[in-house]
């Protein structure tokens, strides 16, 4: 009984510690902050979700700012590769987070994500520089309440304040935290702030992109954005911050009668398979790549490639973490092992499918007003954000010229 009580206390203390920001012990030679840049990701918010329901708060951003005709994702259109491309400006083969789940032969370890993931908090996995590291290196502060890998130490650096990822804090409390950080004075004030909402993606998987539940989740996020906008307005700083809202990918319906059962084509005992659903990567145990490749050729609703022949448009090559065979499903089809079935919605397909597009909207002193611009690719945002914060970008695959059309 006594032990149970003690355990309960430890559990409560653990819960409390999860919902607290962590302050880093970086240098204290910070310089004057520049115009704050707030970056928010709404996971799985497809480019056309604005048409589903009134979004008065998103509209306050778009009408006073810019909206792109979609944010084109990088392959694979999954959460971690895309969030890392947004904040490093590199394609996944160059930033190293080639999927949500993959194997690294030199570490002999698997990478995986989710609340509590040890790998997702370990900077050894990342092979490019996230923007918060660029910011902190140039003596400005970054403060982040959730962004993939913002809770990892990278090049010995962490954001000035950050949280270990957890699903539990409410969406409103995430916005409240950003506002509280903006209340800091002088050199304690952040130049870069970021946060993240998971709800639209979670619901999109569970009920499908055309469900009424997705509409409810859009409304919930719109309200949280409203909380942020009101807080900025009350502080008299709404026009003094650059606010960017992005998403990492879209979502498409994945009906259960559109399954490709991988076991119908290859002997699963002779290979290692990684992933499933929109794509599967395959490593033959005996290294007989040609044999497996031949077995997977000419299957309806799929395409198969040897790693070295994967089309250039995917920018997905040249990293040991990519397996020798890449098996791709057509939009809405799911590659599954026996006994597995897809959830009603998914993503991870070829970024050329418009359904995989995310969003890019923004407002603030740097942005044009009431401007609708072209689709842009997410790898170009890093250069733009560095430009807005007056910092020198690290090595990346993006180009500032691609986003200049949105800027004043
Ligand atoms: P996906 O299915 O590719 O959209 O992945 C979404 C999932 O990523 C979320 O439901 C979370 O479980 C996970 N996730 C998001 N942010 C983080 C993070 N910072 N650390 C660990 N896992 C995360
Ligand atoms: Zn996602
Ligand atoms: Zn998802």
Short mmCIF file of C-alpha atoms in Angstrom, two decimals, residues 194-390:
data_model
loop_
_atom_site.label_atom_id
_atom_site.label_comp_id
_atom_site.label_asym_id
_atom_site.label_seq_id
_atom_site.Cartn_x
_atom_site.Cartn_y
_atom_site.Cartn_z
CA UNK A 194 8.22 27.16 -32.96
CA UNK A 195 5.38 24.86 -32.05
CA UNK A 196 3.43 21.92 -33.40
CA UNK A 197 -0.10 20.47 -33.45
CA UNK A 198 -0.67 16.74 -34.06
CA UNK A 199 -4.47 16.55 -33.91
CA UNK A 200 -5.34 17.04 -37.60
CA UNK A 201 -2.97 14.26 -38.67
CA UNK A 202 -4.09 11.85 -35.95
CA UNK A 203 -7.75 12.34 -36.84
CA UNK A 204 -7.01 12.21 -40.57
CA UNK A 205 -5.48 8.75 -40.13
CA UNK A 206 -8.23 7.53 -37.83
CA UNK A 207 -11.29 8.71 -39.78
CA UNK A 208 -9.98 9.68 -43.22
CA UNK A 209 -9.51 13.14 -44.75
CA UNK A 210 -13.17 13.49 -45.78
CA UNK A 211 -14.60 12.78 -42.32
CA UNK A 212 -16.56 15.22 -40.17
CA UNK A 213 -14.01 14.51 -37.41
CA UNK A 214 -11.29 16.12 -39.53
CA UNK A 215 -13.48 19.22 -39.82
CA UNK A 216 -13.74 19.35 -36.00
CA UNK A 217 -9.97 19.07 -35.69
CA UNK A 218 -9.47 21.93 -38.19
CA UNK A 219 -11.81 24.09 -36.09
CA UNK A 220 -9.86 23.17 -32.93
CA UNK A 221 -6.56 24.25 -34.45
CA UNK A 222 -8.13 27.41 -35.90
CA UNK A 223 -9.22 28.33 -32.36
CA UNK A 224 -5.71 27.77 -31.00
CA UNK A 225 -4.34 30.02 -33.76
CA UNK A 226 -6.98 32.58 -32.73
CA UNK A 227 -5.63 32.42 -29.17
CA UNK A 228 -2.15 33.21 -30.46
CA UNK A 229 -3.35 36.07 -32.69
CA UNK A 230 -5.41 37.61 -29.85
CA UNK A 231 -2.45 37.35 -27.48
CA UNK A 232 -0.19 39.06 -30.01
CA UNK A 233 -2.82 41.75 -30.54
CA UNK A 234 -3.26 42.35 -26.78
CA UNK A 235 0.48 42.83 -26.48
CA UNK A 236 0.44 45.27 -29.41
CA UNK A 237 2.94 43.14 -31.35
CA UNK A 238 0.75 41.47 -33.97
CA UNK A 239 2.39 43.49 -36.73
CA UNK A 240 5.87 43.16 -35.26
CA UNK A 241 6.33 39.41 -35.63
CA UNK A 242 6.60 37.22 -38.70
CA UNK A 243 4.21 34.30 -38.30
CA UNK A 244 4.49 31.24 -40.56
CA UNK A 245 2.11 28.32 -40.54
CA UNK A 246 3.10 25.21 -42.43
CA UNK A 247 2.22 21.55 -42.56
CA UNK A 248 4.40 18.57 -43.28
CA UNK A 249 2.21 16.74 -45.82
CA UNK A 250 -1.39 16.09 -46.85
CA UNK A 251 -3.58 13.02 -46.46
CA UNK A 252 -5.51 10.70 -48.78
CA UNK A 253 -8.17 8.04 -48.29
CA UNK A 254 -6.76 4.52 -48.15
CA UNK A 255 -9.70 2.12 -48.60
CA UNK A 256 -9.30 -1.44 -47.30
CA UNK A 257 -10.10 -2.87 -50.73
CA UNK A 258 -6.96 -1.25 -52.17
CA UNK A 259 -4.36 -3.49 -50.57
CA UNK A 260 -1.30 -5.11 -52.13
CA UNK A 261 -0.38 -8.10 -49.97
CA UNK A 262 3.41 -8.28 -50.19
CA UNK A 263 3.38 -11.97 -49.18
CA UNK A 264 1.61 -12.79 -52.46
CA UNK A 265 4.79 -11.84 -54.33
CA UNK A 266 7.84 -12.52 -52.17
CA UNK A 267 8.88 -14.90 -49.42
CA UNK A 268 8.90 -12.71 -46.33
CA UNK A 269 11.38 -15.03 -44.58
CA UNK A 270 14.02 -14.14 -47.16
CA UNK A 271 13.90 -10.36 -46.72
CA UNK A 272 13.81 -7.55 -44.17
CA UNK A 273 10.96 -5.13 -44.84
CA UNK A 274 10.88 -1.57 -43.55
CA UNK A 275 7.68 0.47 -43.52
CA UNK A 276 4.42 -0.43 -45.19
CA UNK A 277 1.37 1.38 -46.53
CA UNK A 278 2.30 3.96 -49.18
CA UNK A 279 5.78 2.41 -49.57
CA UNK A 280 7.93 -0.44 -48.35
CA UNK A 281 11.72 -0.71 -48.46
CA UNK A 282 13.18 -4.19 -48.80
CA UNK A 283 16.57 -5.73 -48.00
CA UNK A 284 17.03 -9.33 -49.25
CA UNK A 285 18.81 -11.49 -46.65
CA UNK A 286 21.07 -13.10 -49.25
CA UNK A 287 21.61 -9.77 -51.04
CA UNK A 288 19.91 -11.19 -54.14
CA UNK A 289 18.43 -7.84 -55.09
CA UNK A 290 17.78 -8.78 -58.72
CA UNK A 291 15.59 -11.75 -57.76
CA UNK A 292 13.35 -9.73 -55.40
CA UNK A 293 13.21 -6.88 -57.89
CA UNK A 294 11.99 -9.25 -60.65
CA UNK A 295 9.30 -10.67 -58.34
CA UNK A 296 7.93 -7.20 -57.60
CA UNK A 297 8.01 -5.94 -61.19
CA UNK A 298 4.75 -5.39 -63.08
CA UNK A 299 2.37 -5.51 -60.11
CA UNK A 300 -0.71 -3.35 -60.69
CA UNK A 301 -0.89 -0.08 -58.71
CA UNK A 302 2.79 -0.21 -57.74
CA UNK A 303 6.24 0.70 -58.96
CA UNK A 304 9.47 -0.94 -57.86
CA UNK A 305 12.96 0.51 -58.07
CA UNK A 306 16.47 -0.48 -57.15
CA UNK A 307 17.85 2.25 -54.92
CA UNK A 308 20.34 3.42 -57.56
CA UNK A 309 17.57 3.70 -60.19
CA UNK A 310 15.10 5.62 -58.03
CA UNK A 311 14.05 8.61 -60.20
CA UNK A 312 16.05 11.76 -59.64
CA UNK A 313 12.90 13.79 -58.93
CA UNK A 314 12.65 12.10 -55.52
CA UNK A 315 16.08 13.40 -54.40
CA UNK A 316 16.32 10.18 -52.41
CA UNK A 317 19.67 8.43 -52.82
CA UNK A 318 23.17 8.44 -51.50
CA UNK A 319 22.45 7.48 -47.91
CA UNK A 320 23.16 4.10 -46.30
CA UNK A 321 19.87 4.37 -44.44
CA UNK A 322 17.92 3.83 -47.69
CA UNK A 323 17.37 0.12 -48.42
CA UNK A 324 18.31 -1.52 -51.76
CA UNK A 325 14.73 -1.91 -53.03
CA UNK A 326 11.99 0.72 -52.90
CA UNK A 327 8.44 -0.51 -53.54
CA UNK A 328 5.95 2.32 -54.08
CA UNK A 329 2.16 2.19 -54.06
CA UNK A 330 -0.02 4.37 -56.29
CA UNK A 331 -2.07 7.05 -54.54
CA UNK A 332 -4.58 5.49 -52.12
CA UNK A 333 -3.12 1.96 -52.37
CA UNK A 334 -1.46 0.24 -49.41
CA UNK A 335 1.36 -2.30 -49.40
CA UNK A 336 0.74 -4.56 -46.41
CA UNK A 337 1.99 -7.68 -44.72
CA UNK A 338 -0.66 -10.40 -44.15
CA UNK A 339 -3.17 -9.56 -41.43
CA UNK A 340 -2.49 -5.84 -41.56
CA UNK A 341 -4.94 -3.32 -42.98
CA UNK A 342 -4.57 0.39 -43.60
CA UNK A 343 -6.20 3.08 -41.47
CA UNK A 344 -8.81 5.17 -43.36
CA UNK A 345 -6.29 7.91 -44.24
CA UNK A 346 -2.58 7.93 -44.98
CA UNK A 347 0.37 9.80 -46.49
CA UNK A 348 3.87 8.91 -47.60
CA UNK A 349 3.17 8.78 -51.36
CA UNK A 350 5.00 10.46 -54.24
CA UNK A 351 5.02 14.23 -53.52
CA UNK A 352 3.79 14.80 -57.10
CA UNK A 353 0.30 13.76 -55.96
CA UNK A 354 -1.44 17.00 -55.03
CA UNK A 355 -3.10 15.18 -52.09
CA UNK A 356 0.34 15.07 -50.43
CA UNK A 357 0.69 18.88 -50.44
CA UNK A 358 0.77 20.71 -47.14
CA UNK A 359 0.20 24.42 -46.46
CA UNK A 360 2.32 27.54 -46.29
CA UNK A 361 0.64 30.72 -45.05
CA UNK A 362 2.26 33.68 -43.34
CA UNK A 363 1.85 37.26 -42.21
CA UNK A 364 4.08 39.92 -40.69
CA UNK A 365 6.28 42.85 -41.63
CA UNK A 366 8.31 40.82 -44.13
CA UNK A 367 5.35 39.44 -46.09
CA UNK A 368 3.15 40.83 -48.84
CA UNK A 369 -0.49 41.42 -47.91
CA UNK A 370 -3.46 39.52 -49.31
CA UNK A 371 -1.17 37.72 -51.75
CA UNK A 372 -1.83 34.28 -53.25
CA UNK A 373 1.33 32.76 -54.65
CA UNK A 374 2.48 29.56 -56.34
CA UNK A 375 3.12 26.15 -54.78
CA UNK A 376 6.58 26.09 -53.23
CA UNK A 377 8.81 23.29 -52.01
CA UNK A 378 9.43 22.91 -48.31
CA UNK A 379 13.24 22.73 -48.69
CA UNK A 380 13.28 26.44 -49.57
CA UNK A 381 11.81 27.64 -46.26
CA UNK A 382 15.05 27.37 -44.27
CA UNK A 383 16.82 29.95 -46.46
CA UNK A 384 13.82 32.27 -46.22
CA UNK A 385 13.63 31.97 -42.42
CA UNK A 386 17.36 32.66 -42.04
CA UNK A 387 16.92 35.74 -44.24
CA UNK A 388 14.01 36.95 -42.06
CA UNK A 389 16.01 36.52 -38.85
CA UNK A 390 19.16 38.08 -40.35
#
